[in-house]
Amino acid sequence: MSELSRRERKKLETYTRLYKCAMELFHKQGYEQTSVEQITQLADVGKGTFYNYFQSKEAVVLEYSRRKYQELIASGREAGYSLQERLDHVLKNWSQFMTREKELAWVAVKHREEAELDKGLHYGIIGIISHGQRIGEISKRYDPVFLAESLEGMVLQHFLHWFVTGEGNLEKEMEDVLNLFFEGLSERKLRA
């Protein structure tokens, strides 16, 4: 790997400083209460500099979510469990993240069509499901992309309901969604 030029290092330092300052303010005072001007003041750069690195405040949140989703998938893949346990691990940690970061999670979900933020999580779930099919834990009857999209659809719907109504326990609902998902895909049931 080649070393970064001085200019590239400075750009990376500015990007990192803006990102960290934005996240610090979002966590300290809330997303809605944080302005781009406050972020740039804390980062000690001009307001225009922010827009050289991020299109909007939402772009910072989408980057944060993307990074968190990558961590979730990596931890799920590294877990030496069965397919169901791996997905349970990912969804449990996802629901804890969404609950803990409720305001930022909502921003990310609202703006997901503007970015590929879900793709890391999406491709990770496809990978976990594909592995489960290869080792015979679930049926190969369905395309892993279809299965991942179906699971993600159920998960997202439960998050939206939980966020809007404030009712329920998101972590418990993820357990129930996963149990329902697997009861319908069990190789034993499909063979019977």
mmCIF file of N, CA and C in Angstrom, residues 3 19 21 26-27 61 114 140 151:
data_model
loop_
_atom_site.group_PDB
_atom_site.id
_atom_site.type_symbol
_atom_site.label_atom_id
_atom_site.label_comp_id
_atom_site.label_asym_id
_atom_site.label_seq_id
_atom_site.Cartn_x
_atom_site.Cartn_y
_atom_site.Cartn_z
ATOM 1 N N GLU A 3 1.987 5.153 0.467
ATOM 2 C CA GLU A 3 1.699 6.168 1.470
ATOM 3 C C GLU A 3 0.925 7.313 0.838
ATOM 4 N N TYR A 19 -16.220 14.608 10.639
ATOM 5 C CA TYR A 19 -17.052 13.458 11.000
ATOM 6 C C TYR A 19 -17.144 13.311 12.517
ATOM 7 N N CYS A 21 -16.498 15.532 14.896
ATOM 8 C CA CYS A 21 -17.169 16.679 15.522
ATOM 9 C C CYS A 21 -18.677 16.598 15.326
ATOM 10 N N PHE A 26 -24.014 15.488 17.557
ATOM 11 C CA PHE A 26 -25.265 14.734 17.436
ATOM 12 C C PHE A 26 -25.554 13.974 18.725
ATOM 13 N N HIS A 27 -24.528 13.367 19.300
ATOM 14 C CA HIS A 27 -24.729 12.612 20.534
ATOM 15 C C HIS A 27 -24.937 13.520 21.740
ATOM 16 N N VAL A 61 -24.678 11.082 8.980
ATOM 17 C CA VAL A 61 -25.424 10.016 9.652
ATOM 18 C C VAL A 61 -25.409 8.737 8.815
ATOM 19 N N GLU A 114 -31.483 7.624 -0.633
ATOM 20 C CA GLU A 114 -30.487 8.527 -1.199
ATOM 21 C C GLU A 114 -29.088 7.927 -1.187
ATOM 22 N N LYS A 140 -32.405 -24.568 -0.145
ATOM 23 C CA LYS A 140 -31.826 -23.894 -1.303
ATOM 24 C C LYS A 140 -32.922 -23.538 -2.310
ATOM 25 N N LEU A 151 -36.372 -10.936 4.863
ATOM 26 C CA LEU A 151 -36.011 -10.736 6.269
ATOM 27 C C LEU A 151 -35.844 -9.254 6.569
#
